[in-house]
Coordinates of C-alpha atoms in Angstrom, one line a residue:
Chain A
M1 CA 0.0 0.1 0.0
A2 CA 1.3 3.3 -1.0
R3 CA 2.0 5.6 2.0
Y4 CA 3.2 9.3 2.3
D5 CA 6.7 9.6 3.5
R6 CA 7.1 13.2 3.3
A7 CA 6.4 15.2 6.4
I8 CA 4.5 18.4 6.1
T9 CA 5.5 19.7 9.6
V10 CA 9.2 20.2 9.4
F11 CA 11.4 22.1 11.5
S12 CA 12.4 25.9 10.6
P13 CA 16.0 26.9 10.9
D14 CA 15.2 28.7 14.2
G15 CA 13.5 25.7 15.6
H16 CA 9.8 26.4 14.9
L17 CA 7.2 24.1 13.7
F18 CA 5.3 26.4 11.6
Q19 CA 2.6 24.3 10.8
V20 CA 1.6 23.8 14.5
E21 CA 1.9 27.6 15.1
Y22 CA -0.5 28.0 12.2
A23 CA -2.8 25.5 13.7
L24 CA -2.6 27.5 16.9
E25 CA -3.7 30.6 14.8
A26 CA -6.6 28.6 13.6
V27 CA -7.7 27.9 17.3
R28 CA -7.4 31.6 17.9
K29 CA -9.9 32.3 15.4
G30 CA -12.4 29.6 16.8
N31 CA -15.3 30.2 19.2
A32 CA -14.3 31.2 22.7
A33 CA -14.6 28.3 25.2
V34 CA -14.0 28.4 28.9
G35 CA -13.8 25.8 31.8
V36 CA -13.9 26.3 35.4
R37 CA -13.1 23.8 38.1
G38 CA -14.8 24.1 41.4
S39 CA -14.7 21.9 44.4
D40 CA -17.8 19.5 43.5
T41 CA -18.6 20.9 40.0
V42 CA -16.7 21.6 36.9
V43 CA -18.2 23.9 34.2
L44 CA -17.6 24.2 30.5
G45 CA -18.9 27.3 28.5
V46 CA -18.7 28.2 24.8
E47 CA -19.8 31.1 22.8
K48 CA -22.6 30.3 20.4
K49 CA -22.7 32.0 17.0
S50 CA -26.2 33.2 16.2
T51 CA -28.0 30.3 14.4
P52 CA -29.3 31.0 11.0
K53 CA -33.0 30.8 10.9
L54 CA -33.3 27.6 8.9
Q55 CA -30.7 25.6 10.8
D56 CA -31.8 22.8 13.4
S57 CA -29.7 24.0 16.4
R58 CA -30.2 20.6 18.1
T59 CA -27.6 19.2 15.6
V60 CA -25.0 21.8 16.4
R61 CA -23.5 20.7 20.0
K62 CA -20.5 22.4 20.9
I63 CA -20.0 20.5 24.4
V64 CA -20.1 16.9 23.8
S65 CA -19.7 13.9 26.2
L66 CA -16.8 11.3 25.8
D67 CA -18.2 8.9 28.3
T68 CA -20.8 9.1 31.2
H69 CA -18.3 11.0 33.5
I70 CA -16.2 12.9 30.8
A71 CA -17.1 15.9 28.7
L72 CA -15.2 17.9 26.1
A73 CA -15.5 21.3 24.5
C74 CA -13.1 22.7 21.9
A75 CA -12.1 25.8 19.7
G76 CA -11.0 25.4 16.3
L77 CA -11.7 23.5 13.4
K78 CA -14.9 21.6 14.1
A79 CA -14.5 19.1 11.6
D80 CA -11.2 17.8 13.1
A81 CA -12.9 18.0 16.4
R82 CA -15.5 15.4 15.1
V83 CA -12.7 12.9 14.3
L84 CA -10.8 13.4 17.5
I85 CA -13.9 13.1 19.6
N86 CA -14.7 9.8 17.7
R87 CA -11.4 8.5 18.3
A88 CA -11.5 9.4 22.1
R89 CA -14.8 7.8 22.4
I90 CA -13.7 4.6 21.2
E91 CA -10.7 4.8 23.3
C92 CA -13.0 5.3 26.4
Q93 CA -14.9 2.1 25.6
S94 CA -11.8 0.2 24.8
H95 CA -10.4 1.1 28.1
R96 CA -13.4 -0.2 29.9
L97 CA -13.4 -3.3 28.1
T98 CA -9.5 -4.1 28.6
V99 CA -9.2 -3.1 32.2
E100 CA -13.0 -3.1 33.3
D101 CA -12.5 0.5 34.8
P102 CA -13.7 3.8 33.2
V103 CA -10.9 5.9 32.2
T104 CA -9.3 8.7 34.4
V105 CA -9.6 12.3 33.0
E106 CA -5.9 12.3 32.9
Y107 CA -5.8 9.1 30.8
I108 CA -8.1 10.2 27.9
T109 CA -6.3 13.5 28.0
R110 CA -3.1 12.0 27.4
Y111 CA -4.5 9.9 24.6
I112 CA -6.1 12.9 22.7
A113 CA -2.8 14.8 23.2
G114 CA -0.9 11.9 22.2
L115 CA -3.0 11.7 19.0
Q116 CA -2.5 15.3 18.3
Q117 CA 1.2 14.9 18.7
K118 CA 1.2 12.0 16.2
Y119 CA -0.2 14.1 13.6
T120 CA 2.6 16.5 13.9
Q121 CA 5.3 14.0 13.4
S122 CA 3.7 11.9 10.5
G123 CA 4.0 11.8 6.6
G124 CA 1.4 13.4 4.6
V125 CA -0.8 14.7 7.4
R126 CA -1.5 18.3 9.0
P127 CA -2.0 18.9 12.7
F128 CA -5.3 19.0 14.0
G129 CA -6.5 22.5 14.3
L130 CA -8.1 22.6 17.8
S131 CA -7.4 22.9 21.4
T132 CA -9.7 20.9 23.6
L133 CA -10.8 21.4 27.3
I134 CA -11.7 18.2 28.9
V135 CA -13.7 18.0 32.3
G136 CA -14.6 15.1 34.3
F137 CA -14.4 13.0 37.6
D138 CA -11.9 10.2 38.0
P139 CA -13.6 6.7 38.7
Y140 CA -13.9 6.0 42.6
S141 CA -13.1 9.8 43.3
E142 CA -15.4 12.8 43.9
K143 CA -12.7 15.3 42.8
P144 CA -13.4 16.9 39.5
A145 CA -10.6 17.7 36.9
L146 CA -10.0 20.0 34.1
Y147 CA -7.4 19.6 31.4
Q148 CA -6.4 21.4 28.2
T149 CA -4.7 20.1 25.2
D150 CA -3.5 22.0 22.2
P151 CA -2.3 21.3 18.4
S152 CA 1.3 20.6 19.5
G153 CA 0.2 17.8 21.7
T154 CA 0.9 19.2 25.1
F155 CA -1.5 18.9 28.1
S156 CA -1.9 20.2 31.2
A157 CA -4.4 20.3 34.4
W158 CA -6.1 23.7 35.2
K159 CA -8.2 25.2 37.8
A160 CA -9.7 27.4 35.3
N161 CA -8.7 28.1 31.5
A162 CA -10.0 29.6 28.3
T163 CA -9.3 29.0 24.7
G164 CA -10.3 30.1 21.3
R165 CA -11.1 33.9 20.5
N166 CA -10.1 36.5 23.0
S167 CA -8.8 33.7 25.4
N168 CA -6.2 35.9 26.6
S169 CA -8.8 38.4 28.1
M170 CA -10.7 35.6 29.4
R171 CA -7.7 34.1 31.2
E172 CA -6.8 37.4 32.6
F173 CA -10.4 37.9 34.0
L174 CA -10.1 34.5 35.6
E175 CA -6.5 34.9 37.0
K176 CA -7.9 38.2 38.7
N177 CA -11.1 36.7 39.9
Y178 CA -10.6 32.9 40.7
K179 CA -11.4 31.4 43.9
E180 CA -12.5 28.1 45.2
T181 CA -16.2 27.9 44.5
S182 CA -18.8 25.1 44.3
G183 CA -22.1 24.6 42.8
K184 CA -23.8 27.7 41.5
E185 CA -20.8 30.1 42.1
T186 CA -18.7 28.0 39.7
I187 CA -21.2 28.3 37.0
K188 CA -21.5 32.2 37.5
L189 CA -17.6 32.4 37.5
A190 CA -17.7 30.8 33.9
I191 CA -20.4 32.9 32.7
R192 CA -18.9 35.9 33.9
A193 CA -15.5 34.9 32.2
L194 CA -17.5 34.4 28.8
L195 CA -19.5 37.6 29.2
E196 CA -16.1 39.5 29.0
V197 CA -15.9 38.6 25.5
V198 CA -19.3 37.5 24.4
E199 CA -22.6 39.6 23.8
S200 CA -24.7 38.8 26.9
G201 CA -27.8 36.6 26.8
G202 CA -28.6 33.0 26.8
K203 CA -29.0 33.0 23.0
N204 CA -25.1 33.5 22.5
I205 CA -23.9 31.1 25.5
E206 CA -23.8 27.5 25.8
I207 CA -23.0 26.0 29.3
A208 CA -22.8 22.5 30.6
V209 CA -22.2 21.6 34.2
M210 CA -20.9 18.4 35.3
T211 CA -21.2 16.8 38.8
H212 CA -20.2 13.4 40.3
K213 CA -23.9 12.7 41.1
D214 CA -25.6 13.9 38.1
G215 CA -22.9 13.7 35.3
L216 CA -23.4 16.1 32.4
R217 CA -26.0 18.6 32.1
Q218 CA -26.5 21.2 29.3
L219 CA -28.3 24.3 31.0
E220 CA -31.4 25.7 29.2
E221 CA -31.5 29.0 27.5
A222 CA -33.8 30.3 30.1
E223 CA -31.6 29.1 33.1
I224 CA -28.5 30.9 31.5
D225 CA -30.7 33.9 31.0
E226 CA -31.3 33.8 34.9
Y227 CA -27.6 33.5 35.8
V228 CA -26.7 36.4 33.5
A229 CA -29.6 38.5 35.1
E230 CA -28.1 37.6 38.5
I231 CA -24.6 38.6 37.4
E232 CA -25.7 42.0 35.8
A233 CA -27.6 42.8 38.9
E234 CA -24.4 42.0 41.0
K235 CA -22.2 43.9 38.9
A236 CA -24.7 47.2 39.0
A237 CA -24.9 46.8 42.8
A238 CA -21.2 46.6 42.9
E239 CA -20.9 49.7 40.6
A240 CA -23.4 51.5 42.9
A241 CA -21.6 50.7 45.9
K242 CA -18.3 52.0 44.6
K243 CA -20.0 55.2 43.2
G244 CA -21.9 55.7 46.4
G245 CA -18.8 55.4 48.5
F246 CA -16.9 57.7 46.3
C247 CA -19.6 60.5 46.8
F248 CA -19.5 59.6 50.6
I249 CA -15.8 60.5 50.6
I250 CA -16.2 63.7 48.5
L251 CA -19.0 65.0 50.5
Y252 CA -17.3 64.3 53.8
Chain B
M1 CA 2.2 -33.9 35.6
L2 CA 3.9 -30.7 35.3
L3 CA 5.8 -30.6 31.7
L4 CA 9.3 -29.3 31.7
V5 CA 10.2 -28.3 28.2
F6 CA 13.4 -29.7 27.1
G7 CA 15.5 -27.9 24.6
L8 CA 13.4 -29.0 21.8
S9 CA 16.4 -29.5 19.1
F10 CA 17.0 -32.6 21.1
L11 CA 13.5 -33.7 19.9
S12 CA 14.1 -32.9 16.3
F13 CA 16.8 -35.6 15.9
F14 CA 14.3 -38.3 16.8
P15 CA 12.1 -39.4 13.8
S16 CA 10.2 -41.9 15.5
L17 CA 6.6 -41.2 16.5
S18 CA 6.4 -43.2 19.6
L19 CA 8.3 -40.5 21.3
S20 CA 5.4 -38.2 21.1
Q21 CA 3.3 -40.8 23.2
H22 CA 5.8 -40.7 26.0
F23 CA 6.4 -37.2 26.3
A24 CA 3.6 -35.4 24.2
P25 CA 5.8 -32.2 23.9
T26 CA 3.8 -28.9 23.5
R27 CA 4.6 -27.6 20.2
T28 CA 5.9 -24.2 20.8
K29 CA 8.7 -24.1 18.3
P30 CA 7.2 -25.7 14.9
H31 CA 10.6 -25.4 13.1
H32 CA 12.1 -28.1 15.1
R33 CA 9.3 -30.6 14.6
I34 CA 9.7 -34.3 14.2
S35 CA 10.2 -35.0 10.5
V36 CA 8.2 -37.4 8.8
S37 CA 7.9 -38.9 5.4
L38 CA 6.2 -36.0 3.5
N39 CA 7.7 -35.1 0.0
L40 CA 9.3 -31.7 -0.3
K41 CA 6.3 -30.0 -1.7
Q42 CA 4.0 -30.8 1.2
R43 CA 6.4 -30.0 3.7
K44 CA 7.1 -26.7 2.3
Q45 CA 3.4 -26.1 2.0
R46 CA 3.0 -27.0 5.8
E47 CA 5.8 -24.7 6.7
E48 CA 4.1 -21.8 4.8
K49 CA 0.9 -22.3 6.6
R50 CA 2.3 -22.5 10.0
R51 CA 4.6 -19.6 9.4
M52 CA 1.6 -17.6 8.4
M53 CA -0.3 -18.6 11.6
M54 CA 2.6 -17.7 13.9
K55 CA 2.5 -14.6 15.7
L56 CA 6.0 -14.6 16.9
D57 CA 8.6 -13.3 14.5
T58 CA 10.8 -16.3 14.0
S59 CA 12.6 -15.1 10.9
G60 CA 15.9 -15.2 12.9
L61 CA 15.6 -19.0 13.1
E62 CA 15.0 -19.7 9.6
S63 CA 17.5 -22.1 8.0
F64 CA 20.3 -20.4 5.7
S65 CA 19.1 -22.2 2.6
A66 CA 16.0 -20.3 2.5
A67 CA 18.0 -17.2 1.5
V68 CA 19.8 -19.1 -1.4
P69 CA 17.9 -19.0 -4.8
S70 CA 15.6 -21.7 -5.3
A71 CA 17.4 -23.8 -7.9
M72 CA 20.2 -24.3 -5.5
A73 CA 18.0 -24.6 -2.6
A74 CA 16.1 -27.4 -4.2
A75 CA 19.3 -29.4 -5.0
E76 CA 20.5 -28.9 -1.4
D77 CA 17.3 -30.1 0.0
Q78 CA 17.7 -33.2 -2.0
L79 CA 21.2 -33.9 -1.0
F80 CA 20.6 -33.2 2.8
A81 CA 16.9 -34.3 2.9
P82 CA 16.5 -36.3 6.1
P83 CA 15.4 -39.9 6.1
S84 CA 11.8 -40.5 5.3
F85 CA 9.4 -42.8 6.9
D86 CA 6.0 -43.8 6.1
L87 CA 3.2 -42.1 7.7
P88 CA 0.9 -44.3 9.9
A89 CA -2.0 -45.8 8.1
G90 CA -5.1 -43.5 7.8
C91 CA -3.1 -40.4 8.7
A92 CA -3.9 -37.8 6.1
D93 CA -3.5 -34.8 8.4
F94 CA -0.4 -35.3 10.6
D95 CA -1.2 -32.1 12.8
K96 CA -4.4 -33.3 13.6
F97 CA -3.3 -36.7 14.6
Q98 CA -0.6 -35.2 17.0
M99 CA -3.3 -33.0 18.6
E100 CA -5.7 -36.0 19.0
A101 CA -2.7 -38.3 20.5
K102 CA -2.2 -35.3 23.0
Q103 CA -5.8 -35.2 23.8
T104 CA -6.3 -38.9 24.6
L105 CA -3.3 -39.0 26.8
K106 CA -4.7 -35.6 28.5
H107 CA -1.9 -34.8 30.8
A108 CA -4.0 -32.9 33.4
K109 CA -2.1 -30.0 34.9
G110 CA -0.2 -32.1 37.6
T111 CA -0.2 -30.1 40.6
T112 CA -2.4 -28.6 43.3
T113 CA -2.8 -24.8 43.8
L114 CA -5.5 -23.2 45.6
A115 CA -6.5 -19.4 46.5
F116 CA -9.5 -17.9 48.3
I117 CA -10.6 -14.6 49.4
F118 CA -11.6 -14.0 53.2
N119 CA -12.3 -10.8 55.2
Q120 CA -8.6 -10.5 55.9
G121 CA -7.5 -10.7 52.2
V122 CA -6.6 -13.5 49.9
I123 CA -4.6 -16.7 50.8
V124 CA -2.6 -18.4 48.1
A125 CA -1.1 -22.0 48.5
A126 CA 0.4 -24.5 46.2
D127 CA 2.6 -27.7 46.3
S128 CA 6.0 -28.0 44.6
R129 CA 6.1 -31.3 42.8
A130 CA 7.0 -31.5 39.0
S131 CA 6.6 -35.0 37.6
M132 CA 6.5 -36.4 34.1
G133 CA 4.4 -39.5 34.0
G134 CA 5.7 -41.7 37.0
Y135 CA 8.9 -40.0 37.5
I136 CA 9.1 -37.0 40.0
S137 CA 11.5 -34.6 38.2
S138 CA 11.5 -32.2 41.1
Q139 CA 10.1 -31.8 44.7
S140 CA 11.1 -28.0 44.8
V141 CA 9.4 -26.0 42.2
K142 CA 8.4 -22.6 43.1
K143 CA 4.7 -22.5 41.8
I144 CA 3.6 -19.2 43.3
I145 CA 5.0 -16.5 41.1
E146 CA 5.5 -13.0 42.4
I147 CA 4.3 -10.7 39.8
N148 CA 4.7 -7.5 42.0
P149 CA 4.7 -6.9 45.6
Y150 CA 0.9 -6.8 45.8
M151 CA 0.0 -9.5 43.4
L152 CA 0.7 -13.2 43.0
G153 CA 0.2 -15.8 40.4
T154 CA 0.1 -19.4 40.5
M155 CA 1.6 -22.1 38.1
A156 CA -0.4 -25.1 36.8
G157 CA 0.4 -26.5 33.4
G158 CA 3.7 -25.8 31.4
A159 CA 6.2 -24.4 33.7
A160 CA 8.0 -22.4 31.1
D161 CA 4.5 -20.9 29.8
C162 CA 3.7 -20.0 33.3
Q163 CA 6.8 -18.3 34.3
F164 CA 7.3 -16.5 31.0
W165 CA 3.7 -15.0 30.9
H166 CA 3.9 -14.2 34.4
R167 CA 6.9 -12.3 34.0
N168 CA 5.5 -10.7 30.9
L169 CA 2.4 -9.7 32.8
G170 CA 4.8 -8.2 35.7
I171 CA 6.3 -6.0 33.0
K172 CA 3.0 -4.8 31.7
C173 CA 1.7 -4.0 35.2
R174 CA 4.8 -1.9 35.9
L175 CA 4.5 0.0 32.6
H176 CA 0.9 0.6 33.5
E177 CA 1.9 1.9 36.9
L178 CA 4.4 4.3 35.3
A179 CA 2.1 5.6 32.5
N180 CA -1.0 6.0 34.7
K181 CA 0.8 6.9 38.1
R182 CA -1.5 4.4 39.9
R183 CA -1.3 0.7 40.4
I184 CA -3.0 -1.6 38.0
S185 CA -6.2 -3.4 39.4
V186 CA -6.3 -7.3 39.7
T187 CA -9.1 -7.0 37.2
G188 CA -7.0 -5.2 34.8
A189 CA -4.2 -7.4 35.2
S190 CA -6.0 -10.6 35.1
K191 CA -7.8 -9.3 31.8
L192 CA -4.5 -8.3 30.2
L193 CA -3.2 -11.9 30.6
A194 CA -6.3 -13.5 29.6
N195 CA -6.5 -11.5 26.2
I196 CA -2.7 -12.6 25.6
L197 CA -3.6 -16.1 26.2
Y198 CA -6.8 -15.9 24.0
S199 CA -4.6 -14.6 21.1
Y200 CA -2.4 -17.7 21.4
R201 CA -5.4 -20.0 21.7
G202 CA -4.7 -23.4 19.9
M203 CA -1.0 -22.9 19.9
G204 CA -0.3 -25.2 22.5
L205 CA 0.3 -23.0 25.5
S206 CA -0.7 -24.9 28.6
I207 CA -1.6 -22.4 31.6
G208 CA -4.0 -22.7 34.5
T209 CA -3.3 -19.8 36.8
M210 CA -4.8 -17.7 39.5
I211 CA -4.2 -14.1 39.8
A212 CA -4.6 -12.9 43.4
G213 CA -3.9 -9.5 44.7
W214 CA -5.0 -6.5 46.7
D215 CA -6.2 -3.3 45.0
E216 CA -8.3 -0.2 45.5
K217 CA -11.4 -2.4 45.4
G218 CA -10.0 -4.7 48.2
P219 CA -9.0 -8.5 47.7
G220 CA -9.2 -9.8 44.2
L221 CA -9.0 -13.3 42.7
Y222 CA -9.4 -14.3 39.2
Y223 CA -8.8 -17.7 37.4
V224 CA -7.4 -17.4 33.9
D225 CA -6.4 -20.4 31.5
S226 CA -4.8 -21.1 28.3
E227 CA -8.1 -21.7 26.6
G228 CA -8.7 -17.8 27.2
G229 CA -11.1 -18.5 30.0
R230 CA -11.1 -15.9 32.9
L231 CA -13.4 -16.3 35.9
K232 CA -13.8 -14.1 39.1
G233 CA -14.5 -15.9 42.2
N234 CA -14.0 -16.4 45.9
R235 CA -12.4 -19.8 46.1
F236 CA -10.4 -21.7 43.3
S237 CA -8.3 -24.7 43.2
V238 CA -6.4 -25.8 40.0
G239 CA -4.6 -28.9 39.1
S240 CA -4.8 -32.7 39.2
G241 CA -5.0 -32.6 43.0
S242 CA -7.8 -30.0 43.0
P243 CA -10.7 -32.1 43.8
Y244 CA -9.1 -33.4 47.1
A245 CA -8.1 -29.9 47.8
Y246 CA -11.8 -28.6 47.2
G247 CA -13.2 -31.1 49.8
V248 CA -11.1 -29.8 52.6
L249 CA -11.3 -26.2 51.6
D250 CA -15.0 -26.0 50.9
N251 CA -15.6 -27.9 54.2
G252 CA -13.6 -25.4 56.4
Y253 CA -14.1 -22.3 54.8
R254 CA -15.6 -19.5 56.6
P255 CA -15.4 -15.7 55.4
D256 CA -14.7 -14.4 58.9
M257 CA -11.6 -16.5 59.6
T258 CA -8.5 -15.0 61.0
V259 CA -5.3 -15.1 59.1
E260 CA -3.8 -17.9 61.4
E261 CA -7.1 -20.2 60.7
A262 CA -7.1 -19.3 57.0
H263 CA -3.5 -20.3 56.8
E264 CA -4.0 -23.6 58.6
L265 CA -7.1 -24.2 56.2
A266 CA -4.8 -23.8 53.2
R267 CA -2.1 -26.0 54.4
R268 CA -4.2 -28.6 55.4
A269 CA -6.2 -28.7 52.1
I270 CA -2.8 -29.0 50.1
Y271 CA -1.7 -31.6 52.5
H272 CA -4.8 -33.7 51.6
A273 CA -4.3 -33.2 48.1
T274 CA -0.5 -34.5 48.1
F275 CA -1.7 -37.3 50.2
R276 CA -4.0 -38.7 47.6
D277 CA -2.8 -37.3 44.3
G278 CA 0.4 -38.9 43.0
A279 CA 1.2 -35.9 40.8
S280 CA 1.3 -33.5 43.9
G281 CA 3.8 -33.4 46.9
G282 CA 6.9 -31.7 48.0
V283 CA 6.6 -28.6 50.2
V284 CA 3.4 -26.7 50.7
S285 CA 4.0 -22.9 50.5
V286 CA 1.3 -20.6 51.7
Y287 CA 1.1 -17.1 51.0
H288 CA -1.1 -14.2 52.5
V289 CA -2.2 -10.9 50.3
G290 CA -3.1 -8.2 52.6
P291 CA -3.6 -4.5 52.1
N292 CA 0.2 -3.9 52.2
G293 CA 1.0 -6.6 49.8
W294 CA 1.8 -10.2 49.8
K295 CA 3.9 -12.2 52.5
K296 CA 5.0 -15.7 52.5
L297 CA 3.5 -17.3 55.4
S298 CA 5.2 -20.9 55.6
G299 CA 6.8 -23.7 53.5
D300 CA 6.2 -27.1 55.0
D301 CA 7.2 -30.3 53.8
V302 CA 4.3 -32.5 53.2
S303 CA 5.9 -35.6 54.9
E304 CA 6.6 -33.8 58.0
L305 CA 3.2 -32.3 58.0
H306 CA 1.8 -36.0 57.7
Y307 CA 3.3 -36.8 60.9
K308 CA 2.2 -33.8 62.5
Y309 CA -1.4 -34.4 61.6
Y310 CA -1.2 -38.1 62.2
P311 CA 1.5 -38.7 64.9
V312 CA 2.7 -42.2 65.3
Q313 CA 0.7 -43.9 68.0
P314 CA 2.8 -46.1 70.3
T315 CA 1.1 -49.5 69.8
P316 CA 0.7 -51.3 73.2
V317 CA 2.8 -54.7 72.9
E318 CA 0.7 -57.5 74.4
H319 CA 3.6 -59.8 75.9
E320 CA 6.9 -58.2 76.3
M321 CA 9.7 -60.3 75.4
V322 CA 11.8 -60.5 78.6
D323 CA 15.4 -62.1 78.3
A324 CA 15.8 -65.2 80.1
P325 CA 17.5 -64.6 83.2
P326 CA 21.0 -65.7 83.0
A327 CA 21.1 -69.2 84.4

């Protein structure tokens, strides 16, 4: 069988793999995605582009489950994502069959990252153009986990991270405002981070929450609108307090 | 009978078929088979078929003549062709004949091993005799293999097969630990071994092993054999002496025994099996697997155990012979 033997991803004279860096550019153009880890909950959020009127929005799911206890969101080329997700799903089941145990979040992240790396070092293929945020709970453990992979094939664990469009501003926001949260507070933190870069409203945000007991749950538009309303109210109150205090000082 | 695998090159010099009935070698290296009267073409065809069926890469073992151009090879083969003998009457398929012969003799795995789970962990015990037919080849075989500090495997069947595949399993378990930063479960380890053995099914491996260990889910015990079967259970005994061991074990088993009681039960069960089964004997080894790993509890010679369980009764003499008093 004829096989390609010429690699497309080769080193530049100053040590860069340009194809991988171009893939990262593609990721930067993709939809914003954020992941936040709480003490008992882990939340994924993605920016939803406005759906054309004739499109069936149910078929466009941005946050997918890899197994009953693992979920994934990604930024970048969605077609590449489909391929990667299918392979990951097969690996989750294959692991269950050979070891009679569900995968740990780290194992499946390592597998996906390994797959992404393989495509930077094989003949005739280009790297996958997406970064993934993988969340879940390890079997026999109640602690949530959040991992990120990128087109180069590196992965690491995070308390909170963002990828895709304007990920830098989202990450800055998270760094400033991150604290150990649980339950609703974690959801609110994720939404607040997304709202930094996305127009507000349940129409433009997709949120999924994973808990150890209930697994993955996609929030309804109405629920998201509720949270957004809460957040805006809190923001307004904070502004008012600041302004009020300021006036107070001046008056005094 | 525990089969010790000789250097098989020894066997290839014996073209007589009767040898197979004495030793029934498990065919692990088909290149060194007993040569019989088949013409060159049939032999080459069989070699091809066997080569394609083999999973192991034996290209390094091929004879040099294979590399030589065919005309020369043909001439050489005729020159150096081994003496040919007539096949037995009615034997068109020699492979099947050999397999059937092995089946009729059915060398059940000559040993006694047992393992059971109780509240304090797992007890694993085995005898230490290796025999070939009526000949006892060794009384000191280690039949409990230490896969890693928290998992044990027992040996029944072919010694080389068991030893090699248990060591291989140990390697795989360690690699799993390194890659996943956590120990492999007994379930996972037994499944790895069972899948490997299944892929060699029909190729003559002879293994009846129990994998015992302690992992996150507590004590674990699985029976795995060379047919590819894998069973989870609380009590197993494997080998030709297993019926006798089961009798004692099933009778005395209680889940809430202390380690000492379980130790004694296992030792007694193996002793009774060695008493009645000729292919079991030697030394009874008993191991205990607890949350911190395995520990060898004892190794007692069965003949000494016999006198411990059934001490010699001083028989009363009816009339004592007294020396006649000196005149």
